PDB file of C-alpha atoms in Angstrom:
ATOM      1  CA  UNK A   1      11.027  15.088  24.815  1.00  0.00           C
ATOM      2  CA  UNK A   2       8.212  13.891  23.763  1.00  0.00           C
ATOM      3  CA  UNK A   3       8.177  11.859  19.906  1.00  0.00           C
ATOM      4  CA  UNK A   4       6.533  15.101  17.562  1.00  0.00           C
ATOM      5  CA  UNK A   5       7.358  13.772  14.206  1.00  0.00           C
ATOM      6  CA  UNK A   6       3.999  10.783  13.618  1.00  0.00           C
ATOM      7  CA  UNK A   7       1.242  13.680  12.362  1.00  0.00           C
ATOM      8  CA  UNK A   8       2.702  16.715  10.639  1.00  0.00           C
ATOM      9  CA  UNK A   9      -0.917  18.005   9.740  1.00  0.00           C
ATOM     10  CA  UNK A  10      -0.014  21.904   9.636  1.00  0.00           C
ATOM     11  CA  UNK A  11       1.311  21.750   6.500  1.00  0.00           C
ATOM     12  CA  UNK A  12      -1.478  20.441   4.735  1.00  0.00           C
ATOM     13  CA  UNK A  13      -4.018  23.253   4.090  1.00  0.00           C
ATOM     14  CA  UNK A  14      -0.768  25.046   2.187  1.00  0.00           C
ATOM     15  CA  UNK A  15       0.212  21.909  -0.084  1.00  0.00           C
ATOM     16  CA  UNK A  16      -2.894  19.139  -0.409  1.00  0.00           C
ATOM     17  CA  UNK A  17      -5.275  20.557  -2.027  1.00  0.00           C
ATOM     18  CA  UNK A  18      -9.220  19.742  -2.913  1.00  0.00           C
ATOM     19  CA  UNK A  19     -10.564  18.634  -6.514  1.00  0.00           C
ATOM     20  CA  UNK A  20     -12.667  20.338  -9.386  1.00  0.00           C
ATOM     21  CA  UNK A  21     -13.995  17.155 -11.033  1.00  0.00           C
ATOM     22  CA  UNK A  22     -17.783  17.117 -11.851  1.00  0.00           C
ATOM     23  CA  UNK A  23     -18.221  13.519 -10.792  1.00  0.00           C
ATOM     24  CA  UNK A  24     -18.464  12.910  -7.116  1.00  0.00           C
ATOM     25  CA  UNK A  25     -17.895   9.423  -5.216  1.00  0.00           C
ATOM     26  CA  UNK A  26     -19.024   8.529  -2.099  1.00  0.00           C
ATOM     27  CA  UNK A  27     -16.551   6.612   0.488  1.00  0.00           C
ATOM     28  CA  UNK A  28     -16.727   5.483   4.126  1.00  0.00           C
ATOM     29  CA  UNK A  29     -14.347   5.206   6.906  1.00  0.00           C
ATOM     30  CA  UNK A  30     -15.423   3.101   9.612  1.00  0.00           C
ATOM     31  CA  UNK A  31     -14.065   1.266  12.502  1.00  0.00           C
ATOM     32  CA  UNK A  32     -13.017   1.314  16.061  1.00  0.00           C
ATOM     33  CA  UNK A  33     -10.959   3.672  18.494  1.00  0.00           C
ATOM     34  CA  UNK A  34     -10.001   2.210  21.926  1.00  0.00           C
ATOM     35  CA  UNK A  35     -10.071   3.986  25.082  1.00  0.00           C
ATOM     36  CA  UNK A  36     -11.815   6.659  23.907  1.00  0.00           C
ATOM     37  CA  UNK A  37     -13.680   9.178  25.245  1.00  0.00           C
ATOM     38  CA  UNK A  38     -17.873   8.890  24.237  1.00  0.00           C
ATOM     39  CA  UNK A  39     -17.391  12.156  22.669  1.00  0.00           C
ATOM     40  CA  UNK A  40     -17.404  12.703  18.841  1.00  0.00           C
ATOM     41  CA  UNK A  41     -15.125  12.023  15.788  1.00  0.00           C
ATOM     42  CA  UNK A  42     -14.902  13.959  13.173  1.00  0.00           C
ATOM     43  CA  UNK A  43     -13.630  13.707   9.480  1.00  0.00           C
ATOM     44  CA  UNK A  44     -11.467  16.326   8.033  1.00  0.00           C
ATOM     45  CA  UNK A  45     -10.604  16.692   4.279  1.00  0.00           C
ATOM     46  CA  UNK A  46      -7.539  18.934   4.115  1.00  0.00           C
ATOM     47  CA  UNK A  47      -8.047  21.248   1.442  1.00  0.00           C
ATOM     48  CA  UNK A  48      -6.104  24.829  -0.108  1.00  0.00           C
ATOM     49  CA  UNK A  49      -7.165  28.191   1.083  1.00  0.00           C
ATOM     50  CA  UNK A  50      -7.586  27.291   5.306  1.00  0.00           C
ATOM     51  CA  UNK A  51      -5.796  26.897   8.661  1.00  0.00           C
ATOM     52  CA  UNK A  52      -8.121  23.905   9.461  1.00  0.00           C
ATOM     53  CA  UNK A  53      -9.004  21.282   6.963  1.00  0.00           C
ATOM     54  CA  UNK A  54     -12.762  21.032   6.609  1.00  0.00           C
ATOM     55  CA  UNK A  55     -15.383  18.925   8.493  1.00  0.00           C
ATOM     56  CA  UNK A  56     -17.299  16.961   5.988  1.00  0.00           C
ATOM     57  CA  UNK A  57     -18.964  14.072   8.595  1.00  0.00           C
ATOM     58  CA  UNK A  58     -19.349  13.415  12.288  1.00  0.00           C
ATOM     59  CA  UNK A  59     -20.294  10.346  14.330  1.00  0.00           C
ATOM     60  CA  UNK A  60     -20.876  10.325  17.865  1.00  0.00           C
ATOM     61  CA  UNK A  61     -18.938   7.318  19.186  1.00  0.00           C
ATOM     62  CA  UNK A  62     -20.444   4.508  20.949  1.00  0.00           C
ATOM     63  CA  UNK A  63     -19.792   3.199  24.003  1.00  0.00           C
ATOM     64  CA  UNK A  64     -16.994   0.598  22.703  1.00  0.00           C
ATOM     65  CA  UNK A  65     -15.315   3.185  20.179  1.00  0.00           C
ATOM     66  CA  UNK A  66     -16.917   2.034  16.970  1.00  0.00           C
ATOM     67  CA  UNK A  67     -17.785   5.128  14.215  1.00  0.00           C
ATOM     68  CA  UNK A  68     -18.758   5.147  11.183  1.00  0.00           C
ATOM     69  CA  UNK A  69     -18.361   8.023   8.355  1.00  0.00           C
ATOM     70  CA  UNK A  70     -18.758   9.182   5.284  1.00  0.00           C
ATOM     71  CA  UNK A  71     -18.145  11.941   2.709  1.00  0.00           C
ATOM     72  CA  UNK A  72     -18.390  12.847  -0.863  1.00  0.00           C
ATOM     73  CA  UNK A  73     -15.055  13.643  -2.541  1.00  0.00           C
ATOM     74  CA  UNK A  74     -14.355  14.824  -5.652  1.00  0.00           C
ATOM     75  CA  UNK A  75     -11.056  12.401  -5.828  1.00  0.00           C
ATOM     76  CA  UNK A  76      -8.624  11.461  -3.967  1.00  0.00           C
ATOM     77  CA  UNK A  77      -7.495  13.493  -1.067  1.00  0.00           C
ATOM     78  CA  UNK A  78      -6.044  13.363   2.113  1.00  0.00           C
ATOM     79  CA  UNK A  79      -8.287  13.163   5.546  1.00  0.00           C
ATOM     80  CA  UNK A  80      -7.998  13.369   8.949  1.00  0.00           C
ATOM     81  CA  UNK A  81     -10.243  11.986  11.796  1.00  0.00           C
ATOM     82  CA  UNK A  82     -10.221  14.103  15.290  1.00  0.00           C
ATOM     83  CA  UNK A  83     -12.139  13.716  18.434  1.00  0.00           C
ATOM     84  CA  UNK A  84     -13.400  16.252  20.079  1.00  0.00           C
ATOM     85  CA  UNK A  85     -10.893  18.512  21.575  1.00  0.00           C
ATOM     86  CA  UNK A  86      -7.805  16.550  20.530  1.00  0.00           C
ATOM     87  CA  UNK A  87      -4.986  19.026  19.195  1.00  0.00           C
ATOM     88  CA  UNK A  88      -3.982  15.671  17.393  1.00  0.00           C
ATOM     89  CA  UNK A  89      -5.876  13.769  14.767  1.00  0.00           C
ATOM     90  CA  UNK A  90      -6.451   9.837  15.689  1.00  0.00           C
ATOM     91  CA  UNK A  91      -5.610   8.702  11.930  1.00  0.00           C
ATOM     92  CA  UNK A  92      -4.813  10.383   8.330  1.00  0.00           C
ATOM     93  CA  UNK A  93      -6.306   8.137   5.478  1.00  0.00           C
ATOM     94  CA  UNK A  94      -6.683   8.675   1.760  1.00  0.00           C
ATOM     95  CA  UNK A  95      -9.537   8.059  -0.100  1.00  0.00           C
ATOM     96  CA  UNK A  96      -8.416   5.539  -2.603  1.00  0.00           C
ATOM     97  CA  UNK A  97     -11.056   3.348  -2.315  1.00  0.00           C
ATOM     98  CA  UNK A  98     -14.848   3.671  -1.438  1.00  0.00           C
ATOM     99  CA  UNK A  99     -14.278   1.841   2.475  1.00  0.00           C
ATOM    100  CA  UNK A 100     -11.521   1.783   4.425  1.00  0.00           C
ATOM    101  CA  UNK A 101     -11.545   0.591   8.299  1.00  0.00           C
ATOM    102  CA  UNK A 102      -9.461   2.223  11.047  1.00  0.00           C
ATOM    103  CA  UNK A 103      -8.519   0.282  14.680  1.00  0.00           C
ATOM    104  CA  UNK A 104      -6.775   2.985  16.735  1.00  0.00           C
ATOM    105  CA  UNK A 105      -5.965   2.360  20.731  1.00  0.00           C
ATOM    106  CA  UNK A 106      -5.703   5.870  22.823  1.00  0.00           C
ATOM    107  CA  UNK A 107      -4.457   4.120  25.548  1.00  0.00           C
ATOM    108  CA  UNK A 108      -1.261   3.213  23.624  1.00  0.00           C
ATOM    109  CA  UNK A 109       0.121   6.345  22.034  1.00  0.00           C
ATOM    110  CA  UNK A 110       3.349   4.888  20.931  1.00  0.00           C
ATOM    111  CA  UNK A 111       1.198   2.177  18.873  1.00  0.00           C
ATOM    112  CA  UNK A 112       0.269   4.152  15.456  1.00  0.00           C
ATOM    113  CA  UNK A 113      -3.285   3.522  14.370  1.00  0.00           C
ATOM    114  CA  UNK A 114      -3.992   0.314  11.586  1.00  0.00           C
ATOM    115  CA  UNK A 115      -6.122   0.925   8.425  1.00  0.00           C
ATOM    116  CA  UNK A 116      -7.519  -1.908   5.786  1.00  0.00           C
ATOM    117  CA  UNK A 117      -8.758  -1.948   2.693  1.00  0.00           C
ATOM    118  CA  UNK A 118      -6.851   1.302   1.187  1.00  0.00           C
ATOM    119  CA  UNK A 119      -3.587   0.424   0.030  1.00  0.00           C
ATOM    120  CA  UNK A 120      -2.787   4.547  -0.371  1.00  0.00           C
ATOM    121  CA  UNK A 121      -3.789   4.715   3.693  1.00  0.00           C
ATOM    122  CA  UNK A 122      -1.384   1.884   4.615  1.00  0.00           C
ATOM    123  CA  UNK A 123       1.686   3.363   2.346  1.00  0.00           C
ATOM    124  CA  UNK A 124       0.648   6.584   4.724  1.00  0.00           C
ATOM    125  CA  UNK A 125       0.975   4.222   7.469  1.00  0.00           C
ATOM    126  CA  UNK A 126       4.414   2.831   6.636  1.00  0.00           C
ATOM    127  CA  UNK A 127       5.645   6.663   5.681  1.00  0.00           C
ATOM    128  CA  UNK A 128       4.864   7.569   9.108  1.00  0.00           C
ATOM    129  CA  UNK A 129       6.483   5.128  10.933  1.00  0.00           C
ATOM    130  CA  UNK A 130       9.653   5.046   8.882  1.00  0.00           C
ATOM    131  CA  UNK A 131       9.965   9.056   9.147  1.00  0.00           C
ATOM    132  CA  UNK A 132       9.236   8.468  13.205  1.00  0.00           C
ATOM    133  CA  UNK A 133      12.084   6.120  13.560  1.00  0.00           C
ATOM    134  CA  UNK A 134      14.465   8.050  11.117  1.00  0.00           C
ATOM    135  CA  UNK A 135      13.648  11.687  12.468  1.00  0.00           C
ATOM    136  CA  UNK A 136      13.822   9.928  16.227  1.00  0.00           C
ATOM    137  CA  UNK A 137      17.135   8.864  15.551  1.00  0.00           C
ATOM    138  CA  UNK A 138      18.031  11.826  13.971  1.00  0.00           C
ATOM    139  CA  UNK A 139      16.589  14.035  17.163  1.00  0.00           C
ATOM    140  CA  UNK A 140      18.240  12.215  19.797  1.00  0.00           C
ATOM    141  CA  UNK A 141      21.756  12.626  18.010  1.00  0.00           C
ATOM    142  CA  UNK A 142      20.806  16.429  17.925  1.00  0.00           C
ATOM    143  CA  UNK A 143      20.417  16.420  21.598  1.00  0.00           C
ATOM    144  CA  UNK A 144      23.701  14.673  22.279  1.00  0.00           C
ATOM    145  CA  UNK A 145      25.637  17.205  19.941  1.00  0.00           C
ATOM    146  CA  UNK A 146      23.619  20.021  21.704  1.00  0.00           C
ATOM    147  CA  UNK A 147      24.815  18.521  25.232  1.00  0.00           C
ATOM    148  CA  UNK A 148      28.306  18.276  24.188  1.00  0.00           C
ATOM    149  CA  UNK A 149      28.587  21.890  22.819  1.00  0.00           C
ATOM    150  CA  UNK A 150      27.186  23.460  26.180  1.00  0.00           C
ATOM    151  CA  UNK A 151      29.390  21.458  28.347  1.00  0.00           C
ATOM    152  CA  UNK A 152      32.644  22.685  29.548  1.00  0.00           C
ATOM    153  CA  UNK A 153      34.483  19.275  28.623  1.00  0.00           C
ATOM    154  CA  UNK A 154      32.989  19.179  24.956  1.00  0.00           C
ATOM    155  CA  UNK A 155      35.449  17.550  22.430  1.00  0.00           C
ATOM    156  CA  UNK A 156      35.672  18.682  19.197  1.00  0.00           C
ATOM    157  CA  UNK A 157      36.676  15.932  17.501  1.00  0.00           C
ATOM    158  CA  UNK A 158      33.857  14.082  19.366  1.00  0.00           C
ATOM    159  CA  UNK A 159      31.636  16.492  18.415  1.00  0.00           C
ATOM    160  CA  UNK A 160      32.749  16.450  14.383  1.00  0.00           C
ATOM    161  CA  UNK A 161      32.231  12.260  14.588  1.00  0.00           C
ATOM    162  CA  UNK A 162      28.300  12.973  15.952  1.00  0.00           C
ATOM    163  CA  UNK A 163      27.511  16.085  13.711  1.00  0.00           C
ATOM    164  CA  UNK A 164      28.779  13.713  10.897  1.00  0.00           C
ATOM    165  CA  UNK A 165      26.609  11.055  11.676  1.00  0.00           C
ATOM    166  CA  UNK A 166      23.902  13.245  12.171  1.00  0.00           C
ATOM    167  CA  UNK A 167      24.077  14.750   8.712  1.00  0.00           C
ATOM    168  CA  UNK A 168      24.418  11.314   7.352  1.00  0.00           C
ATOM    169  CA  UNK A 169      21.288   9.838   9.039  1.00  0.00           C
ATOM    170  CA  UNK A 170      19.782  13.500   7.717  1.00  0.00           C
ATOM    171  CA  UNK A 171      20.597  12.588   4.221  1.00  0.00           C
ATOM    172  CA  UNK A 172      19.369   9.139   4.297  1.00  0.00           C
ATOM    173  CA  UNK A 173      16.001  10.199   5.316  1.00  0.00           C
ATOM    174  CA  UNK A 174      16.014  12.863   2.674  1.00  0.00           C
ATOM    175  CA  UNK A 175      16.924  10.363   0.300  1.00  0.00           C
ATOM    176  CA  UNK A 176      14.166   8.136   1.351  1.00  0.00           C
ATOM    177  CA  UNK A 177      11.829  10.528   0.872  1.00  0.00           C
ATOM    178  CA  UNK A 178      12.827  11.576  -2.378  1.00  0.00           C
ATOM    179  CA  UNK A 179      12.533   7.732  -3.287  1.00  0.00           C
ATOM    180  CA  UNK A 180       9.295   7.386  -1.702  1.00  0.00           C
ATOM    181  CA  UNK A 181       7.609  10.118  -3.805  1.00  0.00           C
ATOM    182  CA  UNK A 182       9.069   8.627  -6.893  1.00  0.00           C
ATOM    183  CA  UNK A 183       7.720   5.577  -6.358  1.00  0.00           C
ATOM    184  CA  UNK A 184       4.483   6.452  -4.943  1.00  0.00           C
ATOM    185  CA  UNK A 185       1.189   5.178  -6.360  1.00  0.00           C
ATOM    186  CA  UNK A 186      -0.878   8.232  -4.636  1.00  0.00           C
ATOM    187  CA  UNK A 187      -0.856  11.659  -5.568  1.00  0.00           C
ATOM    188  CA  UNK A 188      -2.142  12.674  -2.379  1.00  0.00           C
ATOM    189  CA  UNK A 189       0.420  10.520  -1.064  1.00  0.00           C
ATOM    190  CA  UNK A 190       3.127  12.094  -2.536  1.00  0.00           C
ATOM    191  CA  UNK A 191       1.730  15.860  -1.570  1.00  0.00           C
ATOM    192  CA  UNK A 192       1.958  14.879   2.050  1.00  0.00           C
ATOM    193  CA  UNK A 193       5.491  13.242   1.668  1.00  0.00           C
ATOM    194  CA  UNK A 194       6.581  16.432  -0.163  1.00  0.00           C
ATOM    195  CA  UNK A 195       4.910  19.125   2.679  1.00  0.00           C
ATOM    196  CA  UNK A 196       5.657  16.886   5.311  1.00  0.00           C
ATOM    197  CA  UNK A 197       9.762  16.417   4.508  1.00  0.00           C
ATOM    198  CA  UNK A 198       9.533  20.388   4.379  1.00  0.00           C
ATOM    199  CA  UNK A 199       7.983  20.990   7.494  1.00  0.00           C
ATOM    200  CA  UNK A 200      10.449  18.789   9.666  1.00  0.00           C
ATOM    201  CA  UNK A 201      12.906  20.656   7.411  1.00  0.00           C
ATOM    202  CA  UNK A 202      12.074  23.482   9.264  1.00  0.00           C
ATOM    203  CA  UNK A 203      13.494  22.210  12.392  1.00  0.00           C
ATOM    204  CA  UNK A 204      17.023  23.633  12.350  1.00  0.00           C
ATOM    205  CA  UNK A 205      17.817  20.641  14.798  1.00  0.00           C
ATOM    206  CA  UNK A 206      17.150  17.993  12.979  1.00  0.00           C
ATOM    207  CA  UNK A 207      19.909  19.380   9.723  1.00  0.00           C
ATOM    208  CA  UNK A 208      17.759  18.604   7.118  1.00  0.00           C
ATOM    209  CA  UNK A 209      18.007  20.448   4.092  1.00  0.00           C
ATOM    210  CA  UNK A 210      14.498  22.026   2.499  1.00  0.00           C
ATOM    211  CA  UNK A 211      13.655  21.456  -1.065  1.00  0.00           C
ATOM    212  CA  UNK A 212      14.815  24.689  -2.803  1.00  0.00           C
ATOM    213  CA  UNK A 213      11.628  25.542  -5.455  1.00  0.00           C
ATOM    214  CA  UNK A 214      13.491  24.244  -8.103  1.00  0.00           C
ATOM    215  CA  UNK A 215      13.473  21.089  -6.420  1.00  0.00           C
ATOM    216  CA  UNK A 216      10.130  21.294  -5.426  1.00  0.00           C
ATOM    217  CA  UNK A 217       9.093  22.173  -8.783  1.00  0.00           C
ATOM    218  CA  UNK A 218      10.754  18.816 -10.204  1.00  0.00           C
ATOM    219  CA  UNK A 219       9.197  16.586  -7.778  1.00  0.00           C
ATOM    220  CA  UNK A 220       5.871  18.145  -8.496  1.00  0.00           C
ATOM    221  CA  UNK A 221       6.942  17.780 -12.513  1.00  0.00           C
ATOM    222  CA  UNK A 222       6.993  14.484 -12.079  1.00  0.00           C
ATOM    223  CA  UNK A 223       3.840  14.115  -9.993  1.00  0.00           C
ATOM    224  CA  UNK A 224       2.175  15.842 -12.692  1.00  0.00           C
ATOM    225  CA  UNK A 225       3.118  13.744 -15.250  1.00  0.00           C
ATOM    226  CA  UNK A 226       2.195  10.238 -13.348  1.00  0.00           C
ATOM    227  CA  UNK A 227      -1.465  11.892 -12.432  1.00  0.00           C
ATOM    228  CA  UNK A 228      -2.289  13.813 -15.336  1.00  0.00           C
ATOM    229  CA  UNK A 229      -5.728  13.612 -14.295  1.00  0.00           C
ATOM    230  CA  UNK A 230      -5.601  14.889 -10.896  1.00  0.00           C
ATOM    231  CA  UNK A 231      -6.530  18.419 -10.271  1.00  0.00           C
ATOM    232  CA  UNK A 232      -5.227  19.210  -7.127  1.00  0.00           C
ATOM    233  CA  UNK A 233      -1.614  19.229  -8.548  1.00  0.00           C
ATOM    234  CA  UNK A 234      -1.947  20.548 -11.278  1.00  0.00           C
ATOM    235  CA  UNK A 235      -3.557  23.517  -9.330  1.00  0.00           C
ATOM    236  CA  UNK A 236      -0.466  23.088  -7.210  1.00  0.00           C
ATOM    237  CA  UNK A 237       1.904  23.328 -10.397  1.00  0.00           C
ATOM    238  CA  UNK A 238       0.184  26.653 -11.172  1.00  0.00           C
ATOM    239  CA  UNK A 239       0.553  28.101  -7.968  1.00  0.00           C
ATOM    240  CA  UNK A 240       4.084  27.381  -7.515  1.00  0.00           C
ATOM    241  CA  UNK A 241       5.345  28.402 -11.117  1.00  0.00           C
TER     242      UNK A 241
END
């Protein structure tokens, strides 16, 4: 099977949310995607209330990949950039800072895109490939247990060894994720740890366990409090309670 787990972006327009604030700043996201198509890229803010986050720029790429964007954004928020036609985005950033570059080669797809100058964006990065490598694991011991219980010669103790080491891989992931949006610097950053944990959640296979509300509601408690000033989650606090 294919690796699923690098861009959970369905979960977005029900948990990231966009701003209220008066003040608007303007930010750009330039750089360069390899091996693509000369077709257009778009950017995306993902925002409450739609299926689809929102175009707010296009670029028509040149002939060696390079693009260049921009947007106004009320503050900081998640976005995604999409070529024409791709199901996929190429790259989620945040705007934490008024330009940040993205490098991105189609022709590797295992190779996850590279952003500078927006420390938020690269923490995004990192989350992305740690969850890939943790959920991978996590996947393929699924599949083996799976195997095992539809073969005729399944053991059970064999089994109860791999389900156990499947539900401990499961709760170390969950536990870095929980650390992750404790420690993160982002609000938006957190919001898309916190939607995306819930949405592989939902993925019986991988034995997970979903944030009950309560649970939710702490994690978002606590968001709150570190980013008083940010609107989208404390529109997110009201919605939930």
């Amino acid at each position: 099977m294919k690796n699923s787990f690098l861009f959970p972006i369905a979960f977005l327009a029900s948990v990231v949310l966009s701003c209220n604030e008066e003040e608007q700043n303007n930010f750009t996201v330039k750089g360069k995607i390899k091996g693509a198509p000369t077709s257009v890229i778009f950017l995306e803010e993902a925002s409450l209330g739609s299926n689809q986050p929102v175009i707010v720029d296009s670029f028509r790429l040149k002939q060696d990949g390079s693009f260049n964007l921009s947007a106004l954004a009320k503050e900081e928020n998640l976005y995604v950039l999409r070529i024409t036609q791709q199901v996929n985005p190429v790259a989620t950033v945040i705007n934490d800072t008024r330009a940040i570059t993205v490098e991105a080669d189609l022709g590797n797809p295992k190779q996850i895109y590279t952003v500078s100058g927006s420390p938020a964006s690269q923490a995004l990065v990192d989350y992305l490939q740690t969850s890939n490598n943790q959920l991978t694991s996590i996947y393929n011991q699924s599949v083996r247990l799976d195997s095992l219980g539809r073969g005729t010669d399944g053991n059970d103790s064999t089994m109860a060894v791999l389900r156990g080491a499947r539900d401990q891989a499961a709760g170390t992931f969950t536990s870095y994720v929980k650390k992750f949006i404790a420690e993160s610097k982002s609000p938006s950053l957190s919001l898309f740890a916190l939607g995306s944990y819930q949405s592989y959640a939902a993925n019986a296979g991988l034995g997970l366990q979903s944030f009950t509300q309560d649970q939710m509601m702490e994690v978002i408690n606590q968001a709150t409090q570190k980013f008083p000033s940010h609107t989208g989650l404390a529109s997110l606090k009201t919605n939930l309670q």
